[in-house]
Tab-separated table of C-alpha atoms and ligand atoms in Angstrom:
chain	number	residue	atom	x	y	z
A	7	MET	CA	-27.767	-17.154	26.745
A	8	ARG	CA	-25.235	-15.463	29.086
A	9	THR	CA	-22.218	-14.353	27.053
A	10	LYS	CA	-18.827	-15.195	28.540
A	11	SER	CA	-17.075	-12.239	26.927
A	12	ILE	CA	-13.408	-11.798	27.824
A	13	ASN	CA	-13.227	-7.971	28.137
A	14	LYS	CA	-16.234	-5.716	28.669
A	15	ASN	CA	-16.649	-3.054	25.998
A	16	LYS	CA	-13.269	-3.207	24.490
A	17	ILE	CA	-13.441	-2.512	20.755
A	18	ASN	CA	-11.079	-4.608	18.629
A	19	VAL	CA	-10.427	-3.178	15.143
A	20	VAL	CA	-9.248	-5.765	12.605
A	21	THR	CA	-7.676	-4.448	9.393
A	22	LEU	CA	-7.474	-6.344	6.096
A	23	GLY	CA	-6.166	-5.178	2.703
A	24	CYS	CA	-3.972	-2.230	1.744
A	25	SER	CA	-2.284	0.697	3.466
A	26	LYS	CA	-5.353	2.843	2.773
A	27	ASN	CA	-7.390	0.490	4.945
A	28	VAL	CA	-4.698	0.679	7.633
A	29	TYR	CA	-5.065	4.458	7.509
A	30	ASP	CA	-8.875	4.288	7.744
A	31	SER	CA	-8.692	1.915	10.731
A	32	GLU	CA	-6.298	4.323	12.449
A	33	VAL	CA	-8.716	7.225	11.858
A	34	LEU	CA	-11.584	5.121	13.258
A	35	MET	CA	-9.496	4.236	16.324
A	36	GLY	CA	-8.529	7.890	16.857
A	37	GLN	CA	-12.193	8.892	16.791
A	38	LEU	CA	-13.174	6.088	19.206
A	39	LYS	CA	-10.379	7.050	21.631
A	40	ALA	CA	-11.494	10.680	21.505
A	41	SER	CA	-14.953	9.481	22.560
A	42	GLY	CA	-13.399	7.708	25.530
A	43	LYS	CA	-13.748	4.221	24.084
A	44	ASP	CA	-11.331	1.420	24.983
A	45	VAL	CA	-10.006	0.466	21.535
A	46	VAL	CA	-7.313	-1.971	20.425
A	47	HIS	CA	-5.945	-3.168	17.085
A	48	GLU	CA	-6.111	-6.900	16.445
A	49	GLU	CA	-6.132	-7.904	20.100
A	50	GLU	CA	-8.924	-9.370	22.262
A	51	GLY	CA	-12.099	-7.331	22.556
A	52	ASN	CA	-15.801	-8.106	23.007
A	53	ILE	CA	-16.852	-5.760	20.199
A	54	VAL	CA	-15.176	-6.359	16.845
A	55	VAL	CA	-14.977	-4.098	13.803
A	56	ILE	CA	-13.629	-5.805	10.670
A	57	ASN	CA	-12.276	-3.366	8.077
A	58	THR	CA	-12.496	-5.501	4.940
A	59	CYS	CA	-10.861	-5.563	1.492
A	60	GLY	CA	-12.867	-6.154	-1.691
A	61	PHE	CA	-10.166	-5.680	-4.342
A	62	ILE	CA	-9.563	-9.108	-5.910
A	63	ASN	CA	-10.722	-12.691	-5.329
A	64	ASN	CA	-8.022	-13.696	-2.827
A	65	ALA	CA	-8.580	-10.581	-0.758
A	66	LYS	CA	-12.357	-11.010	-0.831
A	67	GLU	CA	-12.009	-14.606	0.309
A	68	GLU	CA	-9.787	-13.578	3.214
A	69	SER	CA	-12.342	-10.920	4.235
A	70	VAL	CA	-15.280	-13.351	4.140
A	71	ASN	CA	-13.327	-15.973	6.109
A	72	THR	CA	-12.413	-13.397	8.748
A	73	ILE	CA	-16.078	-12.376	9.122
A	74	LEU	CA	-17.114	-16.044	9.439
A	75	GLU	CA	-14.372	-16.660	12.025
A	76	TYR	CA	-15.681	-13.852	14.245
A	77	MET	CA	-19.295	-14.925	13.686
A	78	GLN	CA	-18.256	-18.337	15.018
A	79	ARG	CA	-16.724	-16.684	18.069
A	80	LYS	CA	-19.907	-14.656	18.533
A	81	GLU	CA	-21.886	-17.910	18.301
A	82	GLU	CA	-19.687	-19.313	21.054
A	83	GLY	CA	-20.209	-16.194	23.195
A	84	GLU	CA	-16.572	-15.092	22.977
A	85	VAL	CA	-17.501	-11.795	21.394
A	86	ASP	CA	-20.734	-9.818	21.765
A	87	LYS	CA	-20.941	-7.731	18.610
A	88	VAL	CA	-19.396	-7.854	15.138
A	89	PHE	CA	-19.495	-4.877	12.773
A	90	VAL	CA	-18.172	-4.986	9.199
A	91	THR	CA	-16.882	-2.000	7.213
A	92	GLY	CA	-14.450	-1.287	4.356
A	93	CYS	CA	-14.367	-2.159	0.655
A	94	LEU	CA	-16.008	-5.612	0.661
A	95	SER	CA	-18.920	-4.204	2.657
A	96	GLU	CA	-19.139	-1.188	0.325
A	97	ARG	CA	-19.186	-3.399	-2.761
A	98	TYR	CA	-21.348	-6.338	-1.615
A	99	LYS	CA	-23.476	-5.091	1.295
A	100	PRO	CA	-26.839	-6.521	0.035
A	101	ASP	CA	-25.266	-9.958	-0.688
A	102	LEU	CA	-23.430	-10.010	2.668
A	103	GLN	CA	-26.604	-9.050	4.555
A	104	LYS	CA	-28.292	-12.059	2.928
A	105	GLU	CA	-25.377	-14.506	3.243
A	106	ILE	CA	-24.130	-13.578	6.743
A	107	PRO	CA	-27.196	-11.939	8.372
A	108	ASN	CA	-26.009	-12.172	12.007
A	109	VAL	CA	-23.407	-9.461	11.601
A	110	ASP	CA	-24.659	-6.609	13.810
A	111	GLN	CA	-24.337	-4.032	11.032
A	112	TYR	CA	-22.561	-3.445	7.714
A	113	PHE	CA	-21.032	-0.057	6.784
A	114	GLY	CA	-19.549	1.280	3.534
A	115	THR	CA	-16.248	3.134	3.039
A	116	THR	CA	-17.853	6.574	3.548
A	117	GLU	CA	-20.020	5.737	6.587
A	118	LEU	CA	-17.596	6.477	9.454
A	119	PRO	CA	-20.103	8.690	11.374
A	120	GLY	CA	-22.729	5.916	11.240
A	121	LEU	CA	-20.235	3.274	12.380
A	122	LEU	CA	-19.107	5.477	15.272
A	123	LYS	CA	-22.749	6.017	16.309
A	124	ALA	CA	-23.333	2.243	16.295
A	125	LEU	CA	-20.299	1.944	18.595
A	126	GLY	CA	-21.685	4.584	20.952
A	127	ALA	CA	-19.236	7.297	19.844
A	128	ASP	CA	-19.582	10.660	18.108
A	129	TYR	CA	-17.824	11.731	14.908
A	130	LYS	CA	-15.559	14.707	15.656
A	131	HIS	CA	-14.670	16.639	12.515
A	132	GLU	CA	-11.984	18.664	14.260
A	133	LEU	CA	-9.818	15.595	14.830
A	134	ILE	CA	-7.493	16.170	11.824
A	135	GLY	CA	-4.479	13.875	12.198
A	136	GLU	CA	-5.665	12.415	15.511
A	137	ARG	CA	-5.022	8.864	14.439
A	138	LEU	CA	-4.002	5.909	16.526
A	139	THR	CA	-1.216	4.657	14.283
A	140	THR	CA	-0.779	0.890	14.111
A	141	THR	CA	2.541	0.881	12.250
A	142	PRO	CA	5.922	0.770	14.069
A	143	LYS	CA	6.436	4.159	15.744
A	144	ASN	CA	9.076	5.378	13.292
A	145	TYR	CA	6.852	5.420	10.201
A	146	ALA	CA	3.251	6.203	9.307
A	147	TYR	CA	1.087	6.301	6.204
A	148	LEU	CA	-0.245	9.671	5.090
A	149	LYS	CA	-3.286	9.319	2.805
A	150	ILE	CA	-3.225	12.436	0.609
A	151	ALA	CA	-6.369	11.646	-1.384
A	152	GLU	CA	-9.192	9.147	-1.612
A	153	GLY	CA	-10.949	7.587	-4.609
A	154	CYS	CA	-9.917	7.449	-8.266
A	155	ASP	CA	-11.055	8.978	-11.565
A	156	ARG	CA	-9.109	6.563	-13.767
A	157	PRO	CA	-10.939	4.062	-16.053
A	158	CYS	CA	-8.609	1.045	-15.685
A	159	SER	CA	-10.642	-1.841	-17.035
A	160	PHE	CA	-9.656	-4.472	-14.440
A	161	CYS	CA	-10.021	-2.330	-11.339
A	162	ALA	CA	-12.921	-2.317	-8.889
A	163	ILE	CA	-11.430	0.353	-6.615
A	164	PRO	CA	-13.448	3.282	-8.022
A	165	LEU	CA	-16.590	1.194	-7.321
A	166	MET	CA	-15.596	1.002	-3.638
A	167	ARG	CA	-13.774	4.267	-3.058
A	168	GLY	CA	-15.578	6.694	-5.362
A	169	LYS	CA	-14.168	9.680	-7.236
A	170	HIS	CA	-10.748	11.200	-6.553
A	171	LYS	CA	-10.756	13.677	-3.639
A	172	SER	CA	-7.527	15.409	-2.555
A	173	THR	CA	-6.933	16.449	1.075
A	174	PRO	CA	-5.862	20.113	1.396
A	175	ILE	CA	-2.104	20.702	1.826
A	176	GLU	CA	-2.597	22.572	5.129
A	177	ASP	CA	-4.516	19.632	6.644
A	178	LEU	CA	-1.797	17.201	5.527
A	179	VAL	CA	0.927	19.426	7.001
A	180	THR	CA	-1.001	19.593	10.307
A	181	GLU	CA	-1.290	15.809	10.268
A	182	ALA	CA	2.422	15.409	9.511
A	183	GLU	CA	3.339	17.751	12.380
A	184	LYS	CA	1.227	15.713	14.798
A	185	LEU	CA	2.792	12.481	13.579
A	186	ALA	CA	6.289	13.968	13.937
A	187	SER	CA	5.474	15.102	17.482
A	188	ASN	CA	4.600	11.449	18.214
A	189	GLY	CA	8.021	10.302	17.023
A	190	VAL	CA	7.249	9.458	13.371
A	191	LYS	CA	10.330	10.005	11.201
A	192	GLU	CA	9.124	8.514	7.906
A	193	LEU	CA	5.955	9.492	6.057
A	194	ILE	CA	4.682	7.090	3.400
A	195	LEU	CA	2.409	9.028	1.051
A	196	ILE	CA	-0.492	6.938	-0.262
A	197	ALA	CA	-3.596	7.397	-2.417
A	198	GLN	CA	-5.262	5.397	-5.178
A	199	ASP	CA	-3.407	7.621	-7.663
A	200	LEU	CA	-0.783	9.803	-5.956
A	201	THR	CA	0.094	11.734	-9.109
A	202	TYR	CA	-3.496	12.946	-9.588
A	203	TYR	CA	-3.120	14.919	-6.356
A	204	GLY	CA	-4.501	18.447	-6.538
A	205	LEU	CA	-6.245	18.260	-9.912
A	206	ASP	CA	-9.645	18.487	-8.191
A	207	LEU	CA	-8.703	20.981	-5.470
A	208	TYR	CA	-6.059	23.198	-7.126
A	209	LYS	CA	-6.909	22.493	-10.783
A	210	LYS	CA	-3.294	21.343	-11.294
A	211	ARG	CA	-1.105	18.388	-10.336
A	212	ASN	CA	0.215	19.605	-6.999
A	213	LEU	CA	2.207	16.720	-5.559
A	214	ALA	CA	5.485	18.679	-5.881
A	215	GLU	CA	4.000	21.580	-3.900
A	216	LEU	CA	2.810	19.203	-1.207
A	217	LEU	CA	6.268	17.629	-0.949
A	218	LYS	CA	7.867	21.073	-0.586
A	219	GLU	CA	5.593	21.790	2.400
A	220	LEU	CA	6.071	18.380	4.017
A	221	VAL	CA	9.888	18.599	3.932
A	222	LYS	CA	9.571	21.657	6.217
A	223	VAL	CA	8.051	19.549	9.012
A	224	ASP	CA	10.603	19.142	11.823
A	225	GLY	CA	11.299	15.592	12.863
A	226	ILE	CA	10.304	14.043	9.524
A	227	GLU	CA	13.456	12.634	7.889
A	228	TRP	CA	12.060	10.510	5.059
A	229	ILE	CA	9.102	11.034	2.737
A	230	ARG	CA	8.233	8.125	0.471
A	231	MET	CA	5.824	7.979	-2.486
A	232	HIS	CA	3.529	5.051	-3.279
A	233	TYR	CA	0.926	4.475	-6.022
A	234	ALA	CA	2.054	6.864	-8.743
A	235	PHE	CA	0.436	6.576	-12.196
A	236	PRO	CA	2.386	6.743	-15.475
A	237	THR	CA	0.042	8.876	-17.595
A	238	GLY	CA	0.426	12.624	-16.894
A	239	PHE	CA	3.207	12.009	-14.366
A	240	PRO	CA	4.123	15.453	-12.851
A	241	MET	CA	7.811	15.689	-13.766
A	242	ASP	CA	8.379	18.555	-11.259
A	243	VAL	CA	8.217	15.843	-8.568
A	244	LEU	CA	11.579	14.527	-9.822
A	245	GLU	CA	13.158	17.935	-9.297
A	246	VAL	CA	11.922	17.982	-5.671
A	247	MET	CA	13.238	14.440	-5.229
A	248	ARG	CA	16.648	15.560	-6.598
A	249	ASN	CA	16.827	18.709	-4.459
A	250	GLU	CA	15.243	17.598	-1.173
A	251	SER	CA	17.222	14.929	0.741
A	252	LYS	CA	14.152	14.147	2.880
A	253	VAL	CA	12.269	12.929	-0.205
A	254	CYS	CA	13.418	9.329	-0.643
A	255	ASN	CA	14.910	8.457	-4.034
A	256	TYR	CA	12.173	5.943	-4.361
A	257	ILE	CA	8.915	5.672	-6.254
A	258	ASP	CA	6.226	3.024	-6.447
A	259	ILE	CA	4.512	3.187	-9.848
A	260	PRO	CA	2.283	0.221	-10.799
A	261	LEU	CA	2.589	-0.194	-14.598
A	262	GLN	CA	0.527	-3.391	-14.920
A	263	HIS	CA	1.684	-4.442	-18.415
A	264	ILE	CA	3.700	-3.293	-21.451
A	265	SER	CA	2.083	-4.842	-24.515
A	266	ASP	CA	0.304	-2.051	-26.416
A	267	ASP	CA	-2.709	-4.291	-27.084
A	268	ILE	CA	-3.062	-5.162	-23.406
A	269	LEU	CA	-2.438	-1.581	-22.224
A	270	LYS	CA	-5.155	-0.432	-24.639
A	271	SER	CA	-7.609	-3.056	-23.402
A	272	MET	CA	-6.709	-2.159	-19.802
A	273	ARG	CA	-7.547	1.491	-20.655
A	274	ARG	CA	-4.290	2.664	-19.087
A	275	GLY	CA	-3.962	5.635	-21.451
A	276	THR	CA	-0.328	4.866	-22.218
A	277	THR	CA	1.842	2.786	-24.559
A	278	LYS	CA	5.056	0.754	-24.389
A	279	ALA	CA	6.999	3.619	-25.944
A	280	LYS	CA	5.611	6.255	-23.559
A	281	THR	CA	6.079	4.084	-20.476
A	282	THR	CA	9.645	3.152	-21.427
A	283	LYS	CA	10.449	6.809	-22.066
A	284	LEU	CA	9.043	7.797	-18.666
A	285	ILE	CA	11.170	5.221	-16.826
A	286	GLN	CA	14.257	6.323	-18.792
A	287	GLU	CA	13.547	9.936	-17.782
A	288	PHE	CA	13.294	8.827	-14.150
A	289	ARG	CA	16.695	7.144	-14.493
A	290	LYS	CA	18.256	10.161	-16.185
A	291	SER	CA	16.752	12.716	-13.778
A	292	VAL	CA	17.448	10.801	-10.497
A	293	PRO	CA	20.031	8.082	-11.349
A	294	GLU	CA	20.090	6.523	-7.860
A	295	MET	CA	16.267	6.267	-7.675
A	296	ALA	CA	14.801	2.869	-6.750
A	297	ILE	CA	11.712	2.160	-8.860
A	298	ARG	CA	9.073	-0.266	-7.635
A	299	THR	CA	6.404	-1.475	-10.010
A	300	THR	CA	3.550	-3.971	-10.075
A	301	LEU	CA	2.418	-6.052	-13.049
A	302	ILE	CA	-0.690	-8.098	-13.869
A	303	VAL	CA	-0.365	-11.322	-15.887
A	304	GLY	CA	-3.137	-13.441	-17.389
A	305	TYR	CA	-5.314	-10.480	-18.421
A	306	PRO	CA	-8.080	-11.486	-20.905
A	307	GLY	CA	-6.581	-12.010	-24.328
A	308	GLU	CA	-2.951	-12.035	-23.128
A	309	THR	CA	-1.124	-14.100	-25.751
A	310	GLU	CA	2.224	-15.874	-25.463
A	311	GLU	CA	3.617	-13.000	-27.582
A	312	ASP	CA	2.250	-10.366	-25.159
A	313	PHE	CA	3.766	-12.271	-22.268
A	314	GLN	CA	7.132	-12.677	-24.040
A	315	LEU	CA	7.131	-8.921	-24.650
A	316	LEU	CA	6.536	-8.340	-20.938
A	317	LYS	CA	9.324	-10.727	-19.903
A	318	ASP	CA	11.827	-9.136	-22.310
A	319	TRP	CA	10.851	-5.678	-21.036
A	320	VAL	CA	11.263	-6.631	-17.380
A	321	LYS	CA	14.761	-7.930	-18.221
A	322	GLU	CA	15.571	-4.696	-20.079
A	323	MET	CA	14.176	-2.251	-17.492
A	324	ARG	CA	15.760	-3.952	-14.465
A	325	PHE	CA	13.375	-2.502	-11.835
A	326	GLU	CA	14.831	-2.434	-8.346
A	327	ARG	CA	11.578	-3.708	-6.892
A	328	LEU	CA	8.756	-5.580	-8.654
A	329	GLY	CA	5.583	-7.430	-7.656
A	330	CYS	CA	3.313	-9.470	-9.918
A	331	PHE	CA	-0.405	-10.271	-9.585
A	332	THR	CA	-2.518	-12.748	-11.534
A	333	TYR	CA	-5.552	-11.168	-13.209
A	334	SER	CA	-8.761	-11.409	-11.153
A	335	HIS	CA	-12.063	-11.295	-13.109
A	336	GLU	CA	-14.013	-8.651	-11.157
A	337	GLU	CA	-17.729	-8.112	-11.783
A	338	ASN	CA	-18.895	-4.603	-12.655
A	339	THR	CA	-15.459	-3.711	-14.003
A	340	HIS	CA	-15.043	-2.947	-17.723
A	341	ALA	CA	-12.870	-6.041	-18.258
A	342	TYR	CA	-15.646	-8.256	-16.873
A	343	ASN	CA	-17.256	-8.050	-20.326
A	344	LEU	CA	-14.213	-9.800	-21.758
A	345	GLU	CA	-13.688	-13.561	-21.652
A	346	ASP	CA	-11.385	-14.569	-18.800
A	347	ASP	CA	-9.590	-16.878	-21.248
A	348	VAL	CA	-6.224	-17.429	-19.554
A	349	SER	CA	-6.451	-20.399	-17.166
A	350	GLU	CA	-5.593	-19.925	-13.473
A	351	GLU	CA	-2.749	-22.407	-13.982
A	352	VAL	CA	-1.202	-20.418	-16.849
A	353	LYS	CA	-1.736	-17.155	-14.940
A	354	GLN	CA	0.204	-18.555	-11.989
A	355	GLU	CA	2.957	-19.982	-14.237
A	356	ARG	CA	3.387	-16.565	-15.855
A	357	ALA	CA	3.517	-14.788	-12.475
A	358	ASN	CA	6.150	-17.283	-11.268
A	359	GLU	CA	8.217	-16.715	-14.424
A	360	ILE	CA	8.168	-12.940	-13.948
A	361	MET	CA	9.227	-13.281	-10.294
A	362	GLU	CA	12.000	-15.703	-11.318
A	363	ILE	CA	13.381	-13.054	-13.669
A	364	GLN	CA	12.997	-10.382	-10.977
A	365	SER	CA	14.715	-12.366	-8.236
A	366	GLN	CA	17.773	-12.734	-10.531
A	367	ILE	CA	17.764	-8.972	-11.251
A	368	SER	CA	17.303	-8.180	-7.558
A	369	TRP	CA	20.178	-10.518	-6.650
A	370	GLU	CA	22.515	-8.894	-9.155
A	371	LEU	CA	21.558	-5.362	-8.018
A	372	ASN	CA	21.954	-6.331	-4.361
A	373	ARG	CA	25.395	-7.885	-4.972
A	374	GLN	CA	26.534	-4.549	-6.400
A	375	LYS	CA	25.735	-2.958	-3.015
A	376	ILE	CA	28.355	-5.011	-1.122
A	377	GLY	CA	30.959	-2.615	0.280
A	378	GLN	CA	28.673	0.420	-0.111
A	379	THR	CA	27.498	2.455	2.898
A	380	PHE	CA	23.901	3.450	3.580
A	381	LYS	CA	21.760	5.242	6.170
A	382	VAL	CA	19.207	2.726	7.463
A	383	VAL	CA	16.237	3.022	9.820
A	384	ILE	CA	15.865	0.195	12.339
A	385	ASP	CA	12.304	-1.123	12.268
A	386	ARG	CA	12.642	-4.005	14.746
A	387	LYS	CA	14.814	-6.654	16.364
A	388	GLU	CA	14.166	-10.211	15.228
A	389	GLY	CA	16.146	-13.109	16.704
A	390	ASN	CA	19.834	-12.283	16.367
A	391	TYR	CA	19.261	-9.466	13.956
A	392	PHE	CA	18.260	-5.831	13.930
A	393	VAL	CA	16.052	-5.399	10.832
A	394	GLY	CA	16.264	-2.127	8.980
A	395	ARG	CA	15.632	-0.468	5.633
A	396	THR	CA	17.466	1.958	3.388
A	397	GLU	CA	15.621	4.863	1.741
A	398	PHE	CA	15.243	2.506	-1.253
A	399	ASP	CA	13.065	0.079	0.718
A	400	SER	CA	9.442	0.460	1.761
A	401	PRO	CA	8.113	-1.519	4.752
A	402	ASP	CA	6.624	-4.989	4.183
A	403	VAL	CA	7.231	-5.093	0.407
A	404	ASP	CA	10.936	-4.408	-0.249
A	405	ASN	CA	14.420	-5.507	0.822
A	406	GLU	CA	15.448	-5.578	4.463
A	407	VAL	CA	18.884	-4.887	5.927
A	408	LEU	CA	19.942	-7.414	8.572
A	409	ILE	CA	22.472	-6.329	11.206
A	410	ASP	CA	23.961	-8.799	13.664
A	411	ALA	CA	22.414	-7.977	17.042
A	412	THR	CA	24.862	-10.092	19.014
A	413	ASN	CA	27.677	-7.550	18.634
A	414	ASN	CA	25.842	-4.339	17.853
A	415	TYR	CA	23.433	-2.272	19.929
A	416	LEU	CA	20.892	-0.260	17.954
A	417	LYS	CA	17.648	1.439	18.973
A	418	THR	CA	14.421	0.586	17.142
A	419	GLY	CA	13.117	3.611	15.280
A	420	GLU	CA	16.572	5.208	15.086
A	421	PHE	CA	18.823	5.652	12.044
A	422	ALA	CA	22.266	4.098	11.707
A	423	ASN	CA	25.025	4.234	9.098
A	424	VAL	CA	26.032	0.790	7.874
A	425	LYS	CA	28.271	-0.941	5.326
A	426	ILE	CA	26.823	-3.798	3.262
A	427	THR	CA	28.795	-6.996	3.821
A	428	ASP	CA	26.639	-9.553	1.977
A	429	ALA	CA	23.472	-9.829	-0.109
A	430	THR	CA	20.833	-12.305	-1.221
A	431	ASP	CA	18.087	-11.731	-3.798
A	432	PHE	CA	15.813	-9.825	-1.374
A	433	ASP	CA	17.920	-9.101	1.734
A	434	LEU	CA	21.123	-7.271	2.572
A	435	TYR	CA	23.519	-7.972	5.476
A	436	ALA	CA	25.400	-5.090	7.028
A	437	GLU	CA	27.726	-3.981	9.796
A	438	VAL	CA	27.437	-0.712	11.712
A	439	LEU	CA	30.012	1.905	10.835
B	14	SF4	S1	-5.398	4.115	-11.070
B	14	SF4	FE1	-5.290	2.381	-9.695
B	14	SF4	S2	-7.066	2.603	-8.332
B	14	SF4	FE2	-7.409	3.898	-10.132
B	14	SF4	S3	-8.602	2.647	-11.538
B	14	SF4	FE3	-6.439	2.445	-12.110
B	14	SF4	S4	-5.708	0.639	-11.006
B	14	SF4	FE4	-7.641	1.273	-10.048
C-alpha cells in the first residue's frame, strides 16, 4: 500500500508526563539534530517517537491512547513509523508488545543509543547540554540526577527510572552556560529527589555546592528548585537561598501526607512532628519563601481521622502552592500488597476538599500582595494580556501575573517590575512600574 505521508523523514517527538520526560525528549532531539535529522516537537512528521509516562493510572491511560491514536494514523498511511519510549514502555514493554504489536519498536528509559540507531542516527556522548529545548526560550529544565533510592510505598518511579545517579557539577555548569548562551534566564532544577543530589558521587548532599556554581553562570537570573524530599533535607541550601538573589525563594517539596500512620505505611521516613518542624525552619530561615507541596489522598487505610488531620494541617501550614493527587494502586509497588479500600468517589471528594481549602488560602495570600511590587518574567502574550510569573511561581503549576497588553508594551522572555493591582485565588493582575 503506497503511504501518503505528509513530510518525508521528519521525526516528530511527542512528550507525555513530567518535566523529566520533557528533558529526555530535548536530549533525544539534540542528538537527532546533531546527526542531521529533521526533528520537530509535537508537529507533523512521518516518523513519530512517543515519549510515554507510566506513573499513575491517568497518565498510563493517556500514554496508551496516544499510542493508539498514532497507530490509527499509521493504519491510514498518514505516518510511516511509530516508536515508543519512556516510562510506560520501560515498565510494560512485554505487555505493550503483545497488546499493540504494530508499533515499530519499544525502548526503555535507558535505551537512547538503541532508539537513535533505529532512527538512523548515532549516539554522541560528547553532546553535553546540546539539547533542543521545547520550553519558552526564557526558561529551561536542568535535570541534575536520574532515578531514586527512596522506598516510598506508592511510587513506581524507581521501577522505571532505576537507582539515583547524580550528574557531575562541571557537566551541569557546562549545560547551564550553553543554555544561557541560547537566551535562557531561568533554570528549573529537577530530579526524582533533588535533595539526594551528590550522595552517590560526592558521598555528601551537595545541592548547595551545585547552586553556588550555577549562580556564577552569566545570563542566568533565576534558579528554581523542584522535587525536594523532607527526610535529610540539606539545610545549607537555605543559606544559599538567603544569600544568593539568583536562587528563587521558592521550593517544591512533595510531602504526600501528614498522618503518622499513613506516613509510616508510605515509608516516607518522617513524621508529622518532623515535617512540621522542617516547614517552620524554612519559614524562619527564609521568611519570604514560597513553598509548594503535593499531597496524596485516599491511600490504603486512610481513615476519616487521618483525612481530618491532613485538612487541619493544610489550614495551619498555609502553603503558598499546593497540588493534590488521588492514590493510584500501582502494581509492583510496596503499597500494592495493601487493600485499595478507599473508593474512587471518596478519593476524589477528599482531593476536592483539600483544593477547596487551598484555593481559600491562596486567595487570602494573593489579596495580601495587592499594592506590592515584584520583578516578573514575561512568558507569553495571551489575548489582551502579557502573562508573567514572579520568582514565587513555577511555569504551568503556579500563579500567573496578568498585565494589560492594550496599554503596555513588554517583550516575551524579558523581566519587568510591576505593582499588583488585583488578585484572584490563582492569578494576580498588575501594572508596569
Ligand atoms: S522520592 Fe519521589 S520518586 Fe522517589 S520513591 Fe519517593 S515518591 Fe517516588
